Coordinates of C-alpha atoms and ligand atoms in Angstrom, one line a residue:
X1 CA -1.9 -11.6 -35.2
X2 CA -3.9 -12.5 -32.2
X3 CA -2.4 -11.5 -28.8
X4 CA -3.0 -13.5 -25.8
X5 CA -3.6 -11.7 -22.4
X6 CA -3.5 -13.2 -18.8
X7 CA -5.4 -11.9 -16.2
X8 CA -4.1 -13.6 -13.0
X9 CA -5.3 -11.4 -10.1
X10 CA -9.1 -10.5 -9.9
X11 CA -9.5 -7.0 -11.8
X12 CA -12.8 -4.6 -12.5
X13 CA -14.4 -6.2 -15.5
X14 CA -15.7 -2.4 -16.5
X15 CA -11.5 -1.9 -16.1
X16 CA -10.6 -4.6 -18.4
X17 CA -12.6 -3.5 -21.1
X18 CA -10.4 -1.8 -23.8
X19 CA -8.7 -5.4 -23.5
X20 CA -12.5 -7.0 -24.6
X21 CA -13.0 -4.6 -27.2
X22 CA -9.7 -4.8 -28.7
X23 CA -9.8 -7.0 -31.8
X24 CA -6.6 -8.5 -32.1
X25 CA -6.8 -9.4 -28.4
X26 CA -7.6 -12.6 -26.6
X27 CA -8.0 -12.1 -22.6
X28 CA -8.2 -15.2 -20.1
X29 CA -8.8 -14.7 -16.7
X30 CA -7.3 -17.2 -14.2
X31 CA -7.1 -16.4 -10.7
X32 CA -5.9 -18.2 -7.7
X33 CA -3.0 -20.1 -10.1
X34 CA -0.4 -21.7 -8.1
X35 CA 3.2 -20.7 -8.8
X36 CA 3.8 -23.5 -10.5
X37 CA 0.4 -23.8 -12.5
X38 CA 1.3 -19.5 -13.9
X39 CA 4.7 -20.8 -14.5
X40 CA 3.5 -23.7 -16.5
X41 CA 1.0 -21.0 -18.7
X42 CA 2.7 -18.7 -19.1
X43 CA 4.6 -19.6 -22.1
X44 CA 1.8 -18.7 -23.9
X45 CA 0.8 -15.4 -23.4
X46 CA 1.7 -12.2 -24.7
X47 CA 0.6 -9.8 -21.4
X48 CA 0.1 -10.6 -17.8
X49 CA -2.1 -8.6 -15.8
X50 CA -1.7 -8.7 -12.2
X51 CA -2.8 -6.9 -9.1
X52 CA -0.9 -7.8 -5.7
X53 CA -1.5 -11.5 -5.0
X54 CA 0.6 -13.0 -8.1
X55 CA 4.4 -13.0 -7.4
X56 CA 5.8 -12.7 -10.4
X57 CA 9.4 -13.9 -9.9
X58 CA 12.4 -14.5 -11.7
X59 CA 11.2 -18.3 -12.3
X60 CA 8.0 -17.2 -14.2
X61 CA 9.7 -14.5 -16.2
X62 CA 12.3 -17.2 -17.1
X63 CA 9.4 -19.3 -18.2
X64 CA 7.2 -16.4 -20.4
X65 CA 9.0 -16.8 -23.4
X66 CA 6.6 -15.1 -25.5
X67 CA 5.9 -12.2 -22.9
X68 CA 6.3 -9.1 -23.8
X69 CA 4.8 -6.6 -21.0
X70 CA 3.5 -6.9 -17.9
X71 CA 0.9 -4.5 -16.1
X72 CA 0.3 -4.3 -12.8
X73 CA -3.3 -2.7 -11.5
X74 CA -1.8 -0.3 -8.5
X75 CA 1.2 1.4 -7.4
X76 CA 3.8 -1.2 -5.9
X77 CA 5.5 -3.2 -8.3
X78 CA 7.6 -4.8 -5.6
X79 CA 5.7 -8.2 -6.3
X80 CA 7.3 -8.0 -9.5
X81 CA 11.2 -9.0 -10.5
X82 CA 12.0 -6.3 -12.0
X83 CA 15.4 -6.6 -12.8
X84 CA 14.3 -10.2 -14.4
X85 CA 11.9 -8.0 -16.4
X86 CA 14.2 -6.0 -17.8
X87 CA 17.0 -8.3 -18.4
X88 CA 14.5 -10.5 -20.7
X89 CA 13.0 -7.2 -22.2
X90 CA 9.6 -7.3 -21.0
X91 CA 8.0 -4.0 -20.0
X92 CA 6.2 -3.2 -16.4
X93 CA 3.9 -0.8 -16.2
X94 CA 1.6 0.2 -13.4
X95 CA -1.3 2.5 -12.6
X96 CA 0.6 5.1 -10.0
X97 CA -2.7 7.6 -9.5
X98 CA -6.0 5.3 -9.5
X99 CA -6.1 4.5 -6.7
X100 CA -4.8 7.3 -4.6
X101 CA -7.7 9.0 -3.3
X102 CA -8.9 5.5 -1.9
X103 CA -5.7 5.0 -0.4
X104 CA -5.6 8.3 1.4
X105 CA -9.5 7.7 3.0
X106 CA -8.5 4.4 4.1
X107 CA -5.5 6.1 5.8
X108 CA -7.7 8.8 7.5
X109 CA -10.5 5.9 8.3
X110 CA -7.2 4.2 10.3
X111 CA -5.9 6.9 11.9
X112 CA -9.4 8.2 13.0
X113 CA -10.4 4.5 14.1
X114 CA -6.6 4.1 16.1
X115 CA -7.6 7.3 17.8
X116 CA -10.9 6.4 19.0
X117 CA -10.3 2.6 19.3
X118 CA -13.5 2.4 16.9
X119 CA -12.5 -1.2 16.0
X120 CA -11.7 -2.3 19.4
X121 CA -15.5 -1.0 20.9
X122 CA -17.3 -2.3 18.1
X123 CA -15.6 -5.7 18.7
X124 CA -16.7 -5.6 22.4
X125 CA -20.0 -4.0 21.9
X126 CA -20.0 -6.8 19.4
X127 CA -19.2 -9.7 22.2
X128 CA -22.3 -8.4 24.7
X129 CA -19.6 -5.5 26.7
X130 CA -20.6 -2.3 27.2
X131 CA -17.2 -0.8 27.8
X132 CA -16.7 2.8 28.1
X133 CA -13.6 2.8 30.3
X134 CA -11.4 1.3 27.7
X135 CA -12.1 2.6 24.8
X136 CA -11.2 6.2 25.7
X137 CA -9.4 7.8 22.7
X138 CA -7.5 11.4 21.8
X139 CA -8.5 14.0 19.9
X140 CA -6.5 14.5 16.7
X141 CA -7.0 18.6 16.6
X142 CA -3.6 20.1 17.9
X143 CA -1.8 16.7 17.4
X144 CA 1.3 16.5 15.1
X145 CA 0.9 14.1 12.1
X146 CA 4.2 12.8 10.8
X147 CA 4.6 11.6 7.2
X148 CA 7.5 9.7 6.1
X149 CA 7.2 10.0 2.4
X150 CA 5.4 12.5 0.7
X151 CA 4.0 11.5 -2.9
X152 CA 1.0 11.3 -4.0
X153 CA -0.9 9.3 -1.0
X154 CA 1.3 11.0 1.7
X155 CA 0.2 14.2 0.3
X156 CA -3.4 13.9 0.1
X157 CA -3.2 12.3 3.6
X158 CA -1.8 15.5 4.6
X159 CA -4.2 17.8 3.2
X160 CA -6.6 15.8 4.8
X161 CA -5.4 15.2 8.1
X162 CA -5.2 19.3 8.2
X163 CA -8.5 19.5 7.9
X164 CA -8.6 17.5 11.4
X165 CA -7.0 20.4 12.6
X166 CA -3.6 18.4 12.9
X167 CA 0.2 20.3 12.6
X168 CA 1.4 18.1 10.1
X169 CA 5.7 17.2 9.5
X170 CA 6.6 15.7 6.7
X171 CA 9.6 14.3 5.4
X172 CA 10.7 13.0 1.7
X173 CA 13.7 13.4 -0.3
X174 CA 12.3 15.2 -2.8
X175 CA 10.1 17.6 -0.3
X176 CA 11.7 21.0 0.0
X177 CA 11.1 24.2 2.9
X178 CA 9.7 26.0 0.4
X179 CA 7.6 23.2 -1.1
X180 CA 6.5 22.9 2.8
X181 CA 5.5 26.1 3.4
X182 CA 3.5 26.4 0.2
X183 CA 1.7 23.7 1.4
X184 CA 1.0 25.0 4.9
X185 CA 3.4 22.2 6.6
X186 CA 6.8 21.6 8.2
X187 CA 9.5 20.0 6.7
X188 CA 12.0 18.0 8.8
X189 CA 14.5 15.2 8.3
X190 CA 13.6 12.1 9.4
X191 CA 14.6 11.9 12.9
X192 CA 12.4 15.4 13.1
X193 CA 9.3 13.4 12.2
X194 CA 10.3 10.8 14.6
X195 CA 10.9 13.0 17.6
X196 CA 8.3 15.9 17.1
X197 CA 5.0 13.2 15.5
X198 CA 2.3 12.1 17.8
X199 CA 1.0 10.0 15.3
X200 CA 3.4 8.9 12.4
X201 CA 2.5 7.7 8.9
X202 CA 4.5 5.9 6.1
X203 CA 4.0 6.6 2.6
X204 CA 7.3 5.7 0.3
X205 CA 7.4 2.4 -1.4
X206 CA 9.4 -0.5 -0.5
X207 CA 12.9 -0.5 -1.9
X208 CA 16.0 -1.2 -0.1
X209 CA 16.4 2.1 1.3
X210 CA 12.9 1.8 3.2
X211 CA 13.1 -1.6 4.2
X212 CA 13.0 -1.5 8.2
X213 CA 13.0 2.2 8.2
X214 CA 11.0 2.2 11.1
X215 CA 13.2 -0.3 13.1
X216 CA 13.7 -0.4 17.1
X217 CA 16.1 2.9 16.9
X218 CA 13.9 4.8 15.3
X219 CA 10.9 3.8 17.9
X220 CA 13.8 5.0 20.5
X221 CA 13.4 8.4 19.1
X222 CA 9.8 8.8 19.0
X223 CA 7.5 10.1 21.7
X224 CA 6.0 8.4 24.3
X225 CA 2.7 7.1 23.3
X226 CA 3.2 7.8 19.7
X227 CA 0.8 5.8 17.3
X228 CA 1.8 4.3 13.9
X229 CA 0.0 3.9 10.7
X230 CA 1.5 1.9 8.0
X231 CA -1.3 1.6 4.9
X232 CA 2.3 1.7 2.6
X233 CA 3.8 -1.8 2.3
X234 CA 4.5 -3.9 4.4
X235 CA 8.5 -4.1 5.5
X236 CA 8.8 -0.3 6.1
X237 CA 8.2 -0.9 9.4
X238 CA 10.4 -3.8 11.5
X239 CA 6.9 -6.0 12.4
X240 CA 9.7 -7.5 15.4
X241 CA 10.4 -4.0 16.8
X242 CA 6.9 -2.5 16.5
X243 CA 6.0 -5.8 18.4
X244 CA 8.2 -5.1 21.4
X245 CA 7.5 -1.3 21.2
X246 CA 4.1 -1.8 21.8
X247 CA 4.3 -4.2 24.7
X248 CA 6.8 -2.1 26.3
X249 CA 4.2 0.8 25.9
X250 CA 6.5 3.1 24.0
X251 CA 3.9 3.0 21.2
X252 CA 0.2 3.4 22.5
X253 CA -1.5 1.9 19.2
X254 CA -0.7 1.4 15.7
X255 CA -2.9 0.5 12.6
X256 CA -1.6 -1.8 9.8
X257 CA -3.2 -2.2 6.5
X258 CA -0.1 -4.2 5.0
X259 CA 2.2 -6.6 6.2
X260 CA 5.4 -8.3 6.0
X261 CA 4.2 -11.5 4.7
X262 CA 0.5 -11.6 3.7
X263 CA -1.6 -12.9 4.0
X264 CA -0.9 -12.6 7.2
X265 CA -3.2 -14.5 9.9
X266 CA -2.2 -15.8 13.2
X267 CA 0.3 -12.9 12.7
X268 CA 1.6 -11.9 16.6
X269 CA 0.8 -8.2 16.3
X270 CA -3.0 -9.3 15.6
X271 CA -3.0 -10.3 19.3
X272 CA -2.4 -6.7 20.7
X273 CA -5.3 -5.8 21.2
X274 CA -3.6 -1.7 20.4
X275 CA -3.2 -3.5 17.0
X276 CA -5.9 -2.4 14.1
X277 CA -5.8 -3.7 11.1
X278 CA -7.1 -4.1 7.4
X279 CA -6.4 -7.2 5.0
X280 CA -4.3 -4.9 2.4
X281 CA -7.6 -2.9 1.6
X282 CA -6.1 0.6 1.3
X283 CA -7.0 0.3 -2.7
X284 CA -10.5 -2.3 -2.2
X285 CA -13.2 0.7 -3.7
X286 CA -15.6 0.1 -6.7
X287 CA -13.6 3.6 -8.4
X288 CA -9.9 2.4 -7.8
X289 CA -10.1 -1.1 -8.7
X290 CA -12.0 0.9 -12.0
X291 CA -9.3 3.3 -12.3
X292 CA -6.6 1.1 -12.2
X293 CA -7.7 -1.4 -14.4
X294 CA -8.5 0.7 -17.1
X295 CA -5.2 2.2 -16.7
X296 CA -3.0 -0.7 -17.4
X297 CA -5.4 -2.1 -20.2
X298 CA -5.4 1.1 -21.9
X299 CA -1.5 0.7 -21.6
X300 CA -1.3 -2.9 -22.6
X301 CA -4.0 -2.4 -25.6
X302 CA -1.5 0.7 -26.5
X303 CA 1.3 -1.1 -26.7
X304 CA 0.2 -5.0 -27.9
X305 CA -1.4 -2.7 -30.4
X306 CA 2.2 -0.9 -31.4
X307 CA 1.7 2.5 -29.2
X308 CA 3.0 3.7 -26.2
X309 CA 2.9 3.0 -22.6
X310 CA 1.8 5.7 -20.6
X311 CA 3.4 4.5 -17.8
X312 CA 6.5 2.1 -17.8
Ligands
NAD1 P1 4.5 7.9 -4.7 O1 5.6 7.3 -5.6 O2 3.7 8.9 -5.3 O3 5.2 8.4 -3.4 C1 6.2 7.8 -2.6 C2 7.0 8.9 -2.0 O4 8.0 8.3 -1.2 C3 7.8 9.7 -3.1 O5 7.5 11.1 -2.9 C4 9.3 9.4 -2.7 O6 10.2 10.5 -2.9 C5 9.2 9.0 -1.2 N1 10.3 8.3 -0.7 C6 11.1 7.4 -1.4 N2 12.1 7.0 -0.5 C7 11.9 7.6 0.7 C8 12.5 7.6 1.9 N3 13.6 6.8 2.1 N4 12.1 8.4 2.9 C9 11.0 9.1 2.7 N5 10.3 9.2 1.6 C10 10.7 8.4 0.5 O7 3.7 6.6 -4.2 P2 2.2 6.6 -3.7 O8 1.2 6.4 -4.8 O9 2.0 7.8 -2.8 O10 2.2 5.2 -2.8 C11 2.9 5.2 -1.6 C12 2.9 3.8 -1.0 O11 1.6 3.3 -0.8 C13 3.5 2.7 -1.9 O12 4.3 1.8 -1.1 C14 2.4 2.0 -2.6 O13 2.7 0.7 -3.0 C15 1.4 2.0 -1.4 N6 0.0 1.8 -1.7 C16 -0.7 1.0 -0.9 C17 -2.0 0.8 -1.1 C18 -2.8 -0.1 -0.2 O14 -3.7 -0.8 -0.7 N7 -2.6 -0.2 1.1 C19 -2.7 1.5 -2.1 C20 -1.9 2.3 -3.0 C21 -0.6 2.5 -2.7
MLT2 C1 -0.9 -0.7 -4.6 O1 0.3 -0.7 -4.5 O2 -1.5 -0.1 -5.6 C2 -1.7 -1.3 -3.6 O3 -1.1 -2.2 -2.8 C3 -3.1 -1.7 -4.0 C4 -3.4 -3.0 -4.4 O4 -3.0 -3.5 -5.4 O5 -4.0 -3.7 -3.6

């Protein structure tokens, strides 16, 4: 038996290996497929393989009658229906630690850039301005470092940001004081990270519970001049109320690597010029896209193949 494998987002080729050197496994690659063109495929193939672009909703499960799993390179599976998945028996899995490490640089790039307003001078210096006056930034040594969700990228971002010298406060439902202390941090609830951060970072995925957690109430609480990073998901933070916190100079600057809606161009908080931002990059290094590739291959050879997944 012969099964067929789609490959709808662009992956590593050295990461989609096993699938090449599997025998009884045929592998298309079609990227940029309309909704309508994947749900017209998709009938025939076996496995999907997707990274963040393809939606994979209710209507294309509906349609995969012969699908059996579906892997998705990287952490969030929140572009996937899941309850769809399940109710027609098809597995998810993902690659949850590939990509971590990139993850956490990009989130230290950000926050160092949002401190110094790197992107902002280059742009100017960029346009023929020698500005010096505006592009004045804080130092991060001594500053406290918030992070709302403490897995595996919101940890690494705090070992790293305490090499900056930076208190860090963390909050996550499964963090405990003793955890904390054992890492050489304070635990707080969430209202502590908002009141006590000087810069705040969100690292929990997007689920109904994190949806807007970061709406106009909790910018109420925060310090003046506080400074956001969001390299999560898009949708933790309100994009409405961050919008109308930063014009009415409660937050000084804030650095987005995901949004709401992406792509997102001619998106409003692109016009603050506090705004940084990254198209959805956090992940975009030659090792993660590796790492998490091979991941869900190995995953979908294993179990096309009548093994295990590793992680469903
Ligand atoms: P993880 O599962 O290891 O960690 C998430 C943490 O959030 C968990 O510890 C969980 O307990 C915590 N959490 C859940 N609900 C919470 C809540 N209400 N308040 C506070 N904490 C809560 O995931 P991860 O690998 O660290 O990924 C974190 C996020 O980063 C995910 O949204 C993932 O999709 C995203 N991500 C983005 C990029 C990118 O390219 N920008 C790359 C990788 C991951
Ligand atoms: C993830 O959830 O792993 C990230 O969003 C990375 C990505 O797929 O781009």
């Amino acid at each position: 038996m012969i099964f067929k494998v789609l490959i709808s987002d662009p992956l590593s080729e050295e990461g989609i290996q096993p699938l090449r050197e599997a025998d009884n496994i045929e592998v298309t690659v079609e990227t940029n497929l309309s909704p309508e063109q994947l749900k017209e495929k998709i009938g025939q193939f076996d496995a999907l393989l997707v990274r963040s672009q393809t939606k994979v909703t209710r209507e294309i499960i509906s349609s995969a009658t012969n699908l059996k799993i579906i892997g998705r390179a990287g952490v969030g599976v929140d572009n996937i229906d899941l309850d769809a998945a399940t109710e027609h028996g098809v597995i998810v899995v993902n690659a949850p630690d590939g990509n971590t490490n990139s993850a956490a640089e990009h989130t230290m790039a950000m926050l160092m850039s949002l401190a110094r307003k790197i992107p902002q001078a280059y742009y100017a210096l960029k346009h023929q301005k020698w500005d010096r006056k505006s592009h004045v930034g804080v130092e991060l040594k001594n500053k406290t470092l918030g992070v709302v969700g403490l897995g595996r990228i919101g940890a690494e971002v705090a070992a790293r940001a305490k090499g900056q010298r930076m208190k860090i406060i963390a909050y996550d439902p499964f963090l405990t004081e003793e955890k904390a202390e054992k890492m050489g941090i304070d635990y707080g609830t969430v209202e502590d990270v908002l009141r006590k951060a000087d810069f705040i970072t969100v690292h929990t995925p997007l689920l109904k519970e994190t949806k807007h957690l970061i709406n106009a109430d909790a910018f109420k609480i925060m310090k003046d001049g506080v400074q956001i990073i969001n390299c999560a998901r898009g949708g933790i933070i309100d994009e409405d109320a961050l919008y109308d916190a930063i014009v009415n100079k409660k937050v000084a600057g804030a650095a987005l690597d995901v949004f709401e809606e992406e792509p997102a161009v001619n998106h409003k908080l692109l016009e603050l010029p506090e705004v940084i931002a990254t198209p959805h990059l956090g992940a975009s290094t030659i090792e993660a896209q590796e790492n998490v590739a091979i991941d869900v291959s190995d995953d979908v050879v294993n179990f096309l193949t009548g093994g295990l997944a590793r992680n469903p």
